[in-house]
């Protein structure tokens, strides 16, 4: 299969069935739907790969651009491996993708290559704990179905973009430890479905916009280890009835009590 990633010698344990024939010979099996980590669940297009789930499989090398040929792919999970290089632009051809989890690797280059803006059905984009660089690009604004955005622990620059408010389906935003600066945009208050907002350990400054306390679904809010000023509302627990945790005191705004 051309879409296989390069791997360390010990990776054969995770991928042994990819090269094992059903009849016990040493010839590669043509029934790739039986390979470990591969799923083919498209009833309309039987035999088409719909999921690759190889989390924690000790994969190394780079992500093959041939993955872009899997145009029925819906779920891509290559997290917790040792993958290097850039996110392939060819993944922009996988327009059925709902989940892309490339977290906890050693990927570098652009956070979100422009062609990935075609992934209009993508709901989860998780690239936390990598070595990605640059700004949060506006091409992300095309992902109107996105519910989970996690870019924690990368080497980004620039500000939190105000256009994030256009992604009205967002329920979880994790931008922590990413090198972001500037102020928290008040437009984030328009994201009324957000339950998790994690923007700690950046270089954010200025006041906390009152609008972000309009999101009644909020469960966890972490603003700590920034250069924020002012204080959080003392009745924050009443404004955000579902809130279970709020952090804002360390190097920044005064911590408020949660009921």
PDB file of N, CA and C in Angstrom, residues 88-147:
ATOM      1  N   UNK A  88       1.093  16.716   4.964  1.00  0.00           N
ATOM      2  CA  UNK A  88       0.998  16.696   3.501  1.00  0.00           C
ATOM      3  C   UNK A  88      -0.164  17.545   2.977  1.00  0.00           C
ATOM      4  N   UNK A  89       0.119  18.365   1.978  1.00  0.00           N
ATOM      5  CA  UNK A  89      -0.949  19.169   1.372  1.00  0.00           C
ATOM      6  C   UNK A  89      -1.952  18.275   0.664  1.00  0.00           C
ATOM      7  N   UNK A  90      -1.535  17.070   0.289  1.00  0.00           N
ATOM      8  CA  UNK A  90      -2.426  16.150  -0.421  1.00  0.00           C
ATOM      9  C   UNK A  90      -3.621  15.737   0.421  1.00  0.00           C
ATOM     10  N   UNK A  91      -3.541  15.884   1.750  1.00  0.00           N
ATOM     11  CA  UNK A  91      -4.688  15.540   2.593  1.00  0.00           C
ATOM     12  C   UNK A  91      -5.885  16.424   2.295  1.00  0.00           C
ATOM     13  N   UNK A  92      -5.660  17.527   1.614  1.00  0.00           N
ATOM     14  CA  UNK A  92      -6.766  18.386   1.209  1.00  0.00           C
ATOM     15  C   UNK A  92      -7.708  17.717   0.228  1.00  0.00           C
ATOM     16  N   UNK A  93      -7.264  16.604  -0.377  1.00  0.00           N
ATOM     17  CA  UNK A  93      -8.133  15.859  -1.296  1.00  0.00           C
ATOM     18  C   UNK A  93      -9.059  14.902  -0.557  1.00  0.00           C
ATOM     19  N   UNK A  94      -8.797  14.686   0.720  1.00  0.00           N
ATOM     20  CA  UNK A  94      -9.627  13.769   1.515  1.00  0.00           C
ATOM     21  C   UNK A  94     -10.828  14.533   2.067  1.00  0.00           C
ATOM     22  N   UNK A  95     -11.717  14.919   1.188  1.00  0.00           N
ATOM     23  CA  UNK A  95     -12.796  15.842   1.553  1.00  0.00           C
ATOM     24  C   UNK A  95     -13.888  15.209   2.406  1.00  0.00           C
ATOM     25  N   UNK A  96     -13.812  13.905   2.658  1.00  0.00           N
ATOM     26  CA  UNK A  96     -14.771  13.249   3.552  1.00  0.00           C
ATOM     27  C   UNK A  96     -14.272  13.199   4.993  1.00  0.00           C
ATOM     28  N   UNK A  97     -13.072  13.699   5.241  1.00  0.00           N
ATOM     29  CA  UNK A  97     -12.493  13.623   6.588  1.00  0.00           C
ATOM     30  C   UNK A  97     -13.355  14.322   7.631  1.00  0.00           C
ATOM     31  N   UNK A  98     -13.600  13.618   8.729  1.00  0.00           N
ATOM     32  CA  UNK A  98     -14.281  14.195   9.897  1.00  0.00           C
ATOM     33  C   UNK A  98     -13.310  14.436  11.045  1.00  0.00           C
ATOM     34  N   UNK A  99     -12.311  13.561  11.158  1.00  0.00           N
ATOM     35  CA  UNK A  99     -11.358  13.644  12.261  1.00  0.00           C
ATOM     36  C   UNK A  99      -9.936  13.547  11.735  1.00  0.00           C
ATOM     37  N   UNK A 100      -9.083  14.485  12.149  1.00  0.00           N
ATOM     38  CA  UNK A 100      -7.653  14.424  11.844  1.00  0.00           C
ATOM     39  C   UNK A 100      -6.891  14.632  13.149  1.00  0.00           C
ATOM     40  N   UNK A 101      -6.310  13.562  13.646  1.00  0.00           N
ATOM     41  CA  UNK A 101      -5.555  13.613  14.898  1.00  0.00           C
ATOM     42  C   UNK A 101      -4.100  13.253  14.612  1.00  0.00           C
ATOM     43  N   UNK A 102      -3.254  14.274  14.600  1.00  0.00           N
ATOM     44  CA  UNK A 102      -1.819  14.100  14.363  1.00  0.00           C
ATOM     45  C   UNK A 102      -1.023  14.520  15.596  1.00  0.00           C
ATOM     46  N   UNK A 103      -1.667  14.534  16.736  1.00  0.00           N
ATOM     47  CA  UNK A 103      -1.059  15.062  17.960  1.00  0.00           C
ATOM     48  C   UNK A 103       0.077  14.177  18.469  1.00  0.00           C
ATOM     49  N   UNK A 104       0.937  14.787  19.278  1.00  0.00           N
ATOM     50  CA  UNK A 104       2.054  14.120  19.947  1.00  0.00           C
ATOM     51  C   UNK A 104       2.949  13.398  18.932  1.00  0.00           C
ATOM     52  N   UNK A 105       3.496  14.184  18.019  1.00  0.00           N
ATOM     53  CA  UNK A 105       4.497  13.726  17.071  1.00  0.00           C
ATOM     54  C   UNK A 105       5.609  14.762  17.041  1.00  0.00           C
ATOM     55  N   UNK A 106       6.369  14.784  15.971  1.00  0.00           N
ATOM     56  CA  UNK A 106       7.437  15.767  15.796  1.00  0.00           C
ATOM     57  C   UNK A 106       7.279  16.490  14.459  1.00  0.00           C
ATOM     58  N   UNK A 107       6.047  16.751  14.097  1.00  0.00           N
ATOM     59  CA  UNK A 107       5.762  17.400  12.825  1.00  0.00           C
ATOM     60  C   UNK A 107       6.221  18.851  12.852  1.00  0.00           C
ATOM     61  N   UNK A 108       6.622  19.350  11.696  1.00  0.00           N
ATOM     62  CA  UNK A 108       7.104  20.725  11.583  1.00  0.00           C
ATOM     63  C   UNK A 108       6.442  21.388  10.381  1.00  0.00           C
ATOM     64  N   UNK A 109       6.791  22.649  10.155  1.00  0.00           N
ATOM     65  CA  UNK A 109       6.209  23.365   9.032  1.00  0.00           C
ATOM     66  C   UNK A 109       4.910  24.044   9.403  1.00  0.00           C
ATOM     67  N   UNK A 110       4.103  24.324   8.406  1.00  0.00           N
ATOM     68  CA  UNK A 110       2.871  25.084   8.586  1.00  0.00           C
ATOM     69  C   UNK A 110       1.861  24.340   9.448  1.00  0.00           C
ATOM     70  N   UNK A 111       1.202  25.087  10.314  1.00  0.00           N
ATOM     71  CA  UNK A 111       0.154  24.522  11.165  1.00  0.00           C
ATOM     72  C   UNK A 111      -0.981  23.929  10.351  1.00  0.00           C
ATOM     73  N   UNK A 112      -1.359  24.630   9.293  1.00  0.00           N
ATOM     74  CA  UNK A 112      -2.537  24.226   8.526  1.00  0.00           C
ATOM     75  C   UNK A 112      -2.321  24.629   7.067  1.00  0.00           C
ATOM     76  N   UNK A 113      -1.741  23.738   6.249  1.00  0.00           N
ATOM     77  CA  UNK A 113      -1.505  24.056   4.839  1.00  0.00           C
ATOM     78  C   UNK A 113      -2.787  24.472   4.128  1.00  0.00           C
ATOM     79  N   UNK A 114      -2.677  25.422   3.227  1.00  0.00           N
ATOM     80  CA  UNK A 114      -3.851  25.993   2.563  1.00  0.00           C
ATOM     81  C   UNK A 114      -4.802  24.962   1.958  1.00  0.00           C
ATOM     82  N   UNK A 115      -4.321  23.910   1.263  1.00  0.00           N
ATOM     83  CA  UNK A 115      -5.256  22.952   0.658  1.00  0.00           C
ATOM     84  C   UNK A 115      -6.182  22.267   1.655  1.00  0.00           C
ATOM     85  N   UNK A 116      -5.807  22.237   2.937  1.00  0.00           N
ATOM     86  CA  UNK A 116      -6.675  21.613   3.930  1.00  0.00           C
ATOM     87  C   UNK A 116      -7.938  22.427   4.163  1.00  0.00           C
ATOM     88  N   UNK A 117      -7.978  23.624   3.627  1.00  0.00           N
ATOM     89  CA  UNK A 117      -9.181  24.434   3.724  1.00  0.00           C
ATOM     90  C   UNK A 117     -10.359  23.848   2.976  1.00  0.00           C
ATOM     91  N   UNK A 118     -10.107  22.814   2.156  1.00  0.00           N
ATOM     92  CA  UNK A 118     -11.189  22.148   1.422  1.00  0.00           C
ATOM     93  C   UNK A 118     -11.920  21.114   2.280  1.00  0.00           C
ATOM     94  N   UNK A 119     -11.441  20.868   3.482  1.00  0.00           N
ATOM     95  CA  UNK A 119     -12.023  19.824   4.335  1.00  0.00           C
ATOM     96  C   UNK A 119     -13.231  20.367   5.090  1.00  0.00           C
ATOM     97  N   UNK A 120     -14.277  20.646   4.359  1.00  0.00           N
ATOM     98  CA  UNK A 120     -15.447  21.324   4.930  1.00  0.00           C
ATOM     99  C   UNK A 120     -16.229  20.457   5.909  1.00  0.00           C
ATOM    100  N   UNK A 121     -15.983  19.136   5.919  1.00  0.00           N
ATOM    101  CA  UNK A 121     -16.692  18.243   6.840  1.00  0.00           C
ATOM    102  C   UNK A 121     -15.890  17.937   8.104  1.00  0.00           C
ATOM    103  N   UNK A 122     -14.683  18.487   8.190  1.00  0.00           N
ATOM    104  CA  UNK A 122     -13.813  18.180   9.321  1.00  0.00           C
ATOM    105  C   UNK A 122     -14.393  18.721  10.625  1.00  0.00           C
ATOM    106  N   UNK A 123     -14.469  17.850  11.629  1.00  0.00           N
ATOM    107  CA  UNK A 123     -14.998  18.235  12.935  1.00  0.00           C
ATOM    108  C   UNK A 123     -13.908  18.335  14.004  1.00  0.00           C
ATOM    109  N   UNK A 124     -12.880  17.512  13.879  1.00  0.00           N
ATOM    110  CA  UNK A 124     -11.809  17.493  14.876  1.00  0.00           C
ATOM    111  C   UNK A 124     -10.467  17.693  14.185  1.00  0.00           C
ATOM    112  N   UNK A 125      -9.741  18.735  14.604  1.00  0.00           N
ATOM    113  CA  UNK A 125      -8.382  18.980  14.107  1.00  0.00           C
ATOM    114  C   UNK A 125      -7.477  19.093  15.319  1.00  0.00           C
ATOM    115  N   UNK A 126      -6.674  18.059  15.540  1.00  0.00           N
ATOM    116  CA  UNK A 126      -5.831  17.979  16.735  1.00  0.00           C
ATOM    117  C   UNK A 126      -4.376  17.781  16.319  1.00  0.00           C
ATOM    118  N   UNK A 127      -3.570  18.816  16.540  1.00  0.00           N
ATOM    119  CA  UNK A 127      -2.139  18.741  16.224  1.00  0.00           C
ATOM    120  C   UNK A 127      -1.301  19.158  17.437  1.00  0.00           C
ATOM    121  N   UNK A 128      -1.828  19.003  18.633  1.00  0.00           N
ATOM    122  CA  UNK A 128      -1.113  19.445  19.833  1.00  0.00           C
ATOM    123  C   UNK A 128       0.193  18.665  19.996  1.00  0.00           C
ATOM    124  N   UNK A 129       1.128  19.291  20.677  1.00  0.00           N
ATOM    125  CA  UNK A 129       2.436  18.693  20.962  1.00  0.00           C
ATOM    126  C   UNK A 129       3.168  18.272  19.685  1.00  0.00           C
ATOM    127  N   UNK A 130       3.456  19.261  18.841  1.00  0.00           N
ATOM    128  CA  UNK A 130       4.299  19.084  17.671  1.00  0.00           C
ATOM    129  C   UNK A 130       5.267  20.261  17.609  1.00  0.00           C
ATOM    130  N   UNK A 131       5.887  20.462  16.461  1.00  0.00           N
ATOM    131  CA  UNK A 131       6.821  21.572  16.264  1.00  0.00           C
ATOM    132  C   UNK A 131       6.350  22.474  15.130  1.00  0.00           C
ATOM    133  N   UNK A 132       5.051  22.653  15.017  1.00  0.00           N
ATOM    134  CA  UNK A 132       4.470  23.438  13.936  1.00  0.00           C
ATOM    135  C   UNK A 132       4.670  24.926  14.193  1.00  0.00           C
ATOM    136  N   UNK A 133       4.760  25.690  13.106  1.00  0.00           N
ATOM    137  CA  UNK A 133       5.084  27.110  13.213  1.00  0.00           C
ATOM    138  C   UNK A 133       4.121  27.962  12.391  1.00  0.00           C
ATOM    139  N   UNK A 134       4.293  29.286  12.524  1.00  0.00           N
ATOM    140  CA  UNK A 134       3.489  30.226  11.758  1.00  0.00           C
ATOM    141  C   UNK A 134       2.297  30.735  12.541  1.00  0.00           C
ATOM    142  N   UNK A 135       1.420  31.419  11.849  1.00  0.00           N
ATOM    143  CA  UNK A 135       0.209  31.958  12.462  1.00  0.00           C
ATOM    144  C   UNK A 135      -0.933  30.960  12.304  1.00  0.00           C
ATOM    145  N   UNK A 136      -2.024  31.222  13.006  1.00  0.00           N
ATOM    146  CA  UNK A 136      -3.242  30.444  12.777  1.00  0.00           C
ATOM    147  C   UNK A 136      -3.855  30.984  11.485  1.00  0.00           C
ATOM    148  N   UNK A 137      -3.804  30.224  10.386  1.00  0.00           N
ATOM    149  CA  UNK A 137      -4.158  30.767   9.073  1.00  0.00           C
ATOM    150  C   UNK A 137      -5.659  30.902   8.862  1.00  0.00           C
ATOM    151  N   UNK A 138      -6.024  31.865   8.033  1.00  0.00           N
ATOM    152  CA  UNK A 138      -7.435  32.138   7.793  1.00  0.00           C
ATOM    153  C   UNK A 138      -8.127  31.003   7.046  1.00  0.00           C
ATOM    154  N   UNK A 139      -7.348  30.129   6.396  1.00  0.00           N
ATOM    155  CA  UNK A 139      -7.960  28.991   5.708  1.00  0.00           C
ATOM    156  C   UNK A 139      -8.736  28.104   6.674  1.00  0.00           C
ATOM    157  N   UNK A 140      -8.373  28.152   7.952  1.00  0.00           N
ATOM    158  CA  UNK A 140      -9.133  27.399   8.958  1.00  0.00           C
ATOM    159  C   UNK A 140     -10.577  27.869   9.049  1.00  0.00           C
ATOM    160  N   UNK A 141     -10.832  29.101   8.650  1.00  0.00           N
ATOM    161  CA  UNK A 141     -12.188  29.648   8.748  1.00  0.00           C
ATOM    162  C   UNK A 141     -13.156  28.957   7.799  1.00  0.00           C
ATOM    163  N   UNK A 142     -12.630  28.165   6.848  1.00  0.00           N
ATOM    164  CA  UNK A 142     -13.495  27.413   5.936  1.00  0.00           C
ATOM    165  C   UNK A 142     -14.098  26.179   6.595  1.00  0.00           C
ATOM    166  N   UNK A 143     -13.568  25.792   7.731  1.00  0.00           N
ATOM    167  CA  UNK A 143     -14.002  24.550   8.381  1.00  0.00           C
ATOM    168  C   UNK A 143     -15.196  24.818   9.286  1.00  0.00           C
ATOM    169  N   UNK A 144     -16.313  25.096   8.687  1.00  0.00           N
ATOM    170  CA  UNK A 144     -17.490  25.525   9.447  1.00  0.00           C
ATOM    171  C   UNK A 144     -18.114  24.405  10.279  1.00  0.00           C
ATOM    172  N   UNK A 145     -17.722  23.155  10.034  1.00  0.00           N
ATOM    173  CA  UNK A 145     -18.246  22.033  10.825  1.00  0.00           C
ATOM    174  C   UNK A 145     -17.371  21.725  12.031  1.00  0.00           C
ATOM    175  N   UNK A 146     -16.264  22.445  12.193  1.00  0.00           N
ATOM    176  CA  UNK A 146     -15.283  22.132  13.233  1.00  0.00           C
ATOM    177  C   UNK A 146     -15.872  22.286  14.634  1.00  0.00           C
ATOM    178  N   UNK A 147     -15.698  21.246  15.453  1.00  0.00           N
ATOM    179  CA  UNK A 147     -16.154  21.287  16.844  1.00  0.00           C
ATOM    180  C   UNK A 147     -14.993  21.285  17.831  1.00  0.00           C
TER     181      UNK A 147
END
